[in-house]
Short mmCIF file of C-alpha atoms in Angstrom, two decimals:
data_model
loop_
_atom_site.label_atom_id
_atom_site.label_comp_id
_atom_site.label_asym_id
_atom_site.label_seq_id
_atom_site.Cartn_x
_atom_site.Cartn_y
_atom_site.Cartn_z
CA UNK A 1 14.26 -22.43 5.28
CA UNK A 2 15.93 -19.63 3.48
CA UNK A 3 14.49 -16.41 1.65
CA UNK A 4 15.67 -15.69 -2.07
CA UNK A 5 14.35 -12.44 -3.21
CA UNK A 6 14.91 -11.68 -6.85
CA UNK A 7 14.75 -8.69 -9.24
CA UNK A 8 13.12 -9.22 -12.58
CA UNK A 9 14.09 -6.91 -15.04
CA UNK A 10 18.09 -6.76 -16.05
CA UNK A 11 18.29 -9.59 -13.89
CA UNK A 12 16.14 -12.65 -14.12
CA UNK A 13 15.46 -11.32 -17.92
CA UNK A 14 17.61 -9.43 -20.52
CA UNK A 15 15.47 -6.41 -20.60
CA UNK A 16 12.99 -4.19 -18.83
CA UNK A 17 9.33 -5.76 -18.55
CA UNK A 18 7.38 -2.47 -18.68
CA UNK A 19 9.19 -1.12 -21.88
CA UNK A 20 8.70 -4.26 -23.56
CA UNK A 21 4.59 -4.35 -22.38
CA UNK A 22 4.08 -1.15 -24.03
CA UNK A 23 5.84 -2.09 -27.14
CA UNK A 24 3.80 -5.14 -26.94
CA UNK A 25 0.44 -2.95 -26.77
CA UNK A 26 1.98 -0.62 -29.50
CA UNK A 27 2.29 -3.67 -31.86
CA UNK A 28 -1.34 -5.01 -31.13
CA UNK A 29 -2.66 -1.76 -31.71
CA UNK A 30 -3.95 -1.17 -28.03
CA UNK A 31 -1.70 2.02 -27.74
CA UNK A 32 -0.67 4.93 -29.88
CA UNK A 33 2.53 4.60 -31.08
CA UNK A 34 3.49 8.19 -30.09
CA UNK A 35 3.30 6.86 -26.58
CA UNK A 36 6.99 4.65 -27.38
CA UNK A 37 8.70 8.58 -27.35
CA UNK A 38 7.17 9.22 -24.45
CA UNK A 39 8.46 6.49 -22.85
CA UNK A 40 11.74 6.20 -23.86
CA UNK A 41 12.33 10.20 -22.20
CA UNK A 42 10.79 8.36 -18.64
CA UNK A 43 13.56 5.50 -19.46
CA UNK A 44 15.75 8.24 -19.84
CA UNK A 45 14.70 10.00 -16.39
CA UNK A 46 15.24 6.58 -14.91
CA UNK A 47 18.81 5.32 -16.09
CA UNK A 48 19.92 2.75 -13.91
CA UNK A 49 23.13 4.16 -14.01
CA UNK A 50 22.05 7.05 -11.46
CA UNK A 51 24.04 7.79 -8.33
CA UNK A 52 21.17 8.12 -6.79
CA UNK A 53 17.34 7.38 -7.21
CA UNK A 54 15.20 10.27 -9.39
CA UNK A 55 12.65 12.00 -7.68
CA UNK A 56 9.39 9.85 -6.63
CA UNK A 57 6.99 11.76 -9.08
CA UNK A 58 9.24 10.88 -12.25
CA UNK A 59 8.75 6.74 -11.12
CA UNK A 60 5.23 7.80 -10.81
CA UNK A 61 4.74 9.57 -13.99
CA UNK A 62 6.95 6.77 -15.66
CA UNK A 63 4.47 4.12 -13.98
CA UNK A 64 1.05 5.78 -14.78
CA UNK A 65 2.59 5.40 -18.89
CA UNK A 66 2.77 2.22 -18.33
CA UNK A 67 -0.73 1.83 -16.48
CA UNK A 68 -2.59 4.10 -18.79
CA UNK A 69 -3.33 1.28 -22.08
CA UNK A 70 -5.23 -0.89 -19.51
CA UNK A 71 -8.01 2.03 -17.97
CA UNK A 72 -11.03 0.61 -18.40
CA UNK A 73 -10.07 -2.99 -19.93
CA UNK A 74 -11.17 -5.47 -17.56
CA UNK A 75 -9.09 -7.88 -15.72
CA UNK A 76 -9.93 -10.67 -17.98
CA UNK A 77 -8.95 -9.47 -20.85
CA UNK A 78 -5.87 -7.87 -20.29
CA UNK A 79 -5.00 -11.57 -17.86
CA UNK A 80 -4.98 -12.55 -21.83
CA UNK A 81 -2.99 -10.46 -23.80
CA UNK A 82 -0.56 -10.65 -20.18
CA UNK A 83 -0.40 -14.53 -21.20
CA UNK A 84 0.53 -14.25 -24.62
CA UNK A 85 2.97 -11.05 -24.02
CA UNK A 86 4.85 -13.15 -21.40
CA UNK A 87 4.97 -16.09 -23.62
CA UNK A 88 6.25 -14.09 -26.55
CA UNK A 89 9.09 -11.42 -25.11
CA UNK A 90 9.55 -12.56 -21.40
CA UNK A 91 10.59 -16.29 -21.56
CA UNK A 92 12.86 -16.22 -24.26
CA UNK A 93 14.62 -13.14 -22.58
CA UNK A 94 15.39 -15.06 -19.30
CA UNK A 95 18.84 -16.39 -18.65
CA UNK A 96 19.88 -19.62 -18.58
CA UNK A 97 21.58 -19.16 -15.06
CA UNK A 98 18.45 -17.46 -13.87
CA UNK A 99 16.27 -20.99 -13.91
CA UNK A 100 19.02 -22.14 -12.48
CA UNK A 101 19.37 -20.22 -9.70
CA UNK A 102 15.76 -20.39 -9.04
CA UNK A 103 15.96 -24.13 -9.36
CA UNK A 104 18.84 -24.34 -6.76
CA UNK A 105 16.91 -22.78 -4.24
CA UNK A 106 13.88 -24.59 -4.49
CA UNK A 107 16.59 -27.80 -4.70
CA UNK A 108 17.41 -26.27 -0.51
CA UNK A 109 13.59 -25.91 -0.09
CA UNK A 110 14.24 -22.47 -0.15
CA UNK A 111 11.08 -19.41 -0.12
CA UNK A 112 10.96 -17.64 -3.36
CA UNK A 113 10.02 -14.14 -4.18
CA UNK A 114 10.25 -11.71 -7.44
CA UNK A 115 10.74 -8.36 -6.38
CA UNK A 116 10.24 -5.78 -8.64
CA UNK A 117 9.04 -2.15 -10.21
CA UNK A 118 6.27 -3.62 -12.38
CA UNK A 119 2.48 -4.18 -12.06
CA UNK A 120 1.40 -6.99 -10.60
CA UNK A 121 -0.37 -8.28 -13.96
CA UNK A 122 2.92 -8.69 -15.79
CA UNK A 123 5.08 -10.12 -12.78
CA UNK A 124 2.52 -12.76 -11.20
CA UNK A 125 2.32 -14.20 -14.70
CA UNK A 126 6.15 -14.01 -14.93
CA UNK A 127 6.09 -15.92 -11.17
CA UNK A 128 4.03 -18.51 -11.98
CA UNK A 129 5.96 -19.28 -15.45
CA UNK A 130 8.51 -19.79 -13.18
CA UNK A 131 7.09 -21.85 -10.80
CA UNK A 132 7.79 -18.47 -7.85
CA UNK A 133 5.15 -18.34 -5.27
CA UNK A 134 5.30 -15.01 -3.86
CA UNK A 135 5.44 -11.60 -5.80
CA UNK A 136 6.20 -7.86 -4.49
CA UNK A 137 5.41 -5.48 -7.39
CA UNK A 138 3.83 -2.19 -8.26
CA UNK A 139 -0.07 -2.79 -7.46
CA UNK A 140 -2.40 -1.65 -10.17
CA UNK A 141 -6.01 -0.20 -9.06
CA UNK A 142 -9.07 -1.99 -9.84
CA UNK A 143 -12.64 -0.92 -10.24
CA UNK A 144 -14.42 -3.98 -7.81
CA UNK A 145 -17.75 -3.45 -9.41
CA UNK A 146 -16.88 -3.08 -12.79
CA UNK A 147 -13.72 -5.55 -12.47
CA UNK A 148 -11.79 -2.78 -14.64
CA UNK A 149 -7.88 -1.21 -14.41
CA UNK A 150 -8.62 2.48 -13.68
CA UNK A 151 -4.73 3.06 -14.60
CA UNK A 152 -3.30 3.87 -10.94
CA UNK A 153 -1.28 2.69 -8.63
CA UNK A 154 -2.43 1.39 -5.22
CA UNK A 155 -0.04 1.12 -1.60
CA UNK A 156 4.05 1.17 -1.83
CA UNK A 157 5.94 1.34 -4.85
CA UNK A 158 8.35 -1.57 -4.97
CA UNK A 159 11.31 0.81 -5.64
CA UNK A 160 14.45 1.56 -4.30
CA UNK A 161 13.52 1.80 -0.19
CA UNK A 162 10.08 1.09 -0.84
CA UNK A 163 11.13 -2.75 -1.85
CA UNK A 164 12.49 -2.97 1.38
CA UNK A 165 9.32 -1.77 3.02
CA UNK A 166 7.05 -3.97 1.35
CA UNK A 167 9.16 -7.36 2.32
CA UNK A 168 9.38 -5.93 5.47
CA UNK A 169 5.59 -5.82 6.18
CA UNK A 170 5.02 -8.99 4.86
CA UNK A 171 7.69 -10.74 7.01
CA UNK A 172 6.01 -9.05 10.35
CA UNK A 173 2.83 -10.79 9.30
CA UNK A 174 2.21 -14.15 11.48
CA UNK A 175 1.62 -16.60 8.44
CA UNK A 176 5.15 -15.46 7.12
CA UNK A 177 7.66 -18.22 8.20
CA UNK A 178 10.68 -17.33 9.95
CA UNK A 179 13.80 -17.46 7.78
CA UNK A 180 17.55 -18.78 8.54
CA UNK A 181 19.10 -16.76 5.65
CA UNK A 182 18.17 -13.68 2.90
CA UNK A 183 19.19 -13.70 -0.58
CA UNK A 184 18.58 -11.53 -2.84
CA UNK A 185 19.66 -10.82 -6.93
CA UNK A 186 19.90 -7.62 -8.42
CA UNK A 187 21.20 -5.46 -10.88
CA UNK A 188 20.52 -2.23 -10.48
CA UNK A 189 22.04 0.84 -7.93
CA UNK A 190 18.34 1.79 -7.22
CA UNK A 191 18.04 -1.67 -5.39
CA UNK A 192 20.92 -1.26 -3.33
CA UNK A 193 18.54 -0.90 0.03
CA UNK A 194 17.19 -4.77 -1.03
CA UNK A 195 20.71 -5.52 -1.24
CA UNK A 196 21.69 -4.19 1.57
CA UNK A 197 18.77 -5.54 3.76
CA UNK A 198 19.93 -9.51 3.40
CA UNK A 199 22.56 -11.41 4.75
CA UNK A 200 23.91 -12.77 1.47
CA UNK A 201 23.32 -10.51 -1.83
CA UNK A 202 24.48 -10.66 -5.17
CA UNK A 203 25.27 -8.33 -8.15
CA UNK A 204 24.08 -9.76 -11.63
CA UNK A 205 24.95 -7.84 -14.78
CA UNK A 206 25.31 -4.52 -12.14
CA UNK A 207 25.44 -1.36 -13.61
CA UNK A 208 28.87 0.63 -12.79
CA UNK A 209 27.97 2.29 -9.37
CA UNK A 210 26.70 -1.22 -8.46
CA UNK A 211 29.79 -3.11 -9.26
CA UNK A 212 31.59 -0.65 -7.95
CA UNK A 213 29.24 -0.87 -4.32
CA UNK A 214 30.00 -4.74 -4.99
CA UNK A 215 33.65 -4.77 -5.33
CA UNK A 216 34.18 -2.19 -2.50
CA UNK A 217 31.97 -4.35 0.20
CA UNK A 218 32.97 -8.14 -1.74
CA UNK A 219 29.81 -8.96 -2.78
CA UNK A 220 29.63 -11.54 -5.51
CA UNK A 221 29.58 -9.67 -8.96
CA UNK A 222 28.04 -12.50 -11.45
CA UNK A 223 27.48 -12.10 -15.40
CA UNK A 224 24.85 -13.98 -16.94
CA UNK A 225 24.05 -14.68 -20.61
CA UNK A 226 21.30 -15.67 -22.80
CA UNK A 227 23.78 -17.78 -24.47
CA UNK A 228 26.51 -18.80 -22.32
CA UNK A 229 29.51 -20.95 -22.59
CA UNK A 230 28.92 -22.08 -19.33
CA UNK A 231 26.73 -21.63 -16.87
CA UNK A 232 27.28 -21.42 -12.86
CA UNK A 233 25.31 -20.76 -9.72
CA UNK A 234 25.70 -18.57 -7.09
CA UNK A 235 25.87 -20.54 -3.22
#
């Protein structure tokens, strides 16, 4: 059995699942619109096309924005507007080659994982749309008693080497089976640790540094569209 770890945002979908969460909450009426400026300076703060990845209390800050229109909601209710967001702006924003990709690894019996930067709440949904068992993603807090987001952040971010960190501990555990192979998808510089940790990776819509990382070292440098001529998979 092999290990295909994939990155969600600008590479399994068109755009970035945070941004379009809090637009989503901004057009329900759950947010302030004001918070969308905000926002787009943390976007800003984040490029992907950074040499190198911003300072850990700007993903934090950028994060917490994210967090903040679910403190106090309980898990219930935000599980449903999660269902109805992802049905909405996520599906019809995932590429073609993307399902199949993910089908031609679960075609080889392969172990599936989304990897990415957002909460849990958004990319679990995303996972199981998809038919993906395993997730590694930001970790919102919950209240136990009350069953309520407090709007933080618990354990690892799953950025840049932190990604790297979280797959690691999971593969040390004993229930993790032992894989022949790693794959992983990505297209973003800030992931170039994930990249770097498997045996085969791949660049999808890469920003420049990345392509350039992928040219220099002859990774395979694949474009996907929402509408393409024709669509290929990666072996």
């Amino acid at each position: 059995m092999n290990l295909a770890l994939f990155d969600l945002d600008k590479t399994l979908i068109s755009d970035d699942s945070a941004s379009l969460w809090l637009h989503w909450l901004v057009s329900q009426g759950y947010t302030p619109r004001d918070s969308l400026h905000t926002h787009l300076k943390h976007m800003h703060a984040v490029s992907h096309d950074g040499d190198s990845p911003p300072d850990p209390a700007i993903i934090s800050s950028y994060l917490a924005l994210t967090l903040a229109p679910m403190s106090g909601y309980h898990c219930s209710t935000v599980s449903g507007w999660v269902e109805r967001f992802v049905h909405r702006d996520i599906l019809p924003r995932l590429y073609p080659q993307a399902r199949q990709q993910i089908a031609w690894h679960k075609e080889r019996g392969d172990c599936i994982a989304l990897v990415s930067a957002s909460g849990e709440h958004l990319v679990k949904t995303v996972a199981r749309r998809l038919g993906v068992e395993h997730v590694f993603a930001l970790q919102p807090e919950v209240n136990e008693g009350a069953l309520c987001f407090t709007g933080n952040t618990l354990g690892e971010l799953t950025f840049h080497q932190g990604s790297v960190r979280r797959i690691e501990s999971w593969l040390a555990q004993p229930s993790t089976p032992s894989f022949k192979q790693t794959y992983a998808y990505s297209d973003s510089i800030y992931d170039l640790p994930l990249l770097e940790f498997v045996d085969k990776p791949s660049v999808v819509n890469g920003c420049r540094a990345l392509r350039e990382v992928a040219a220099h070292r002859g990774w395979p440098d694949l474009s996907w569209s929402r509408h393409p001529a024709r669509a290929a998979v990666a072996s």
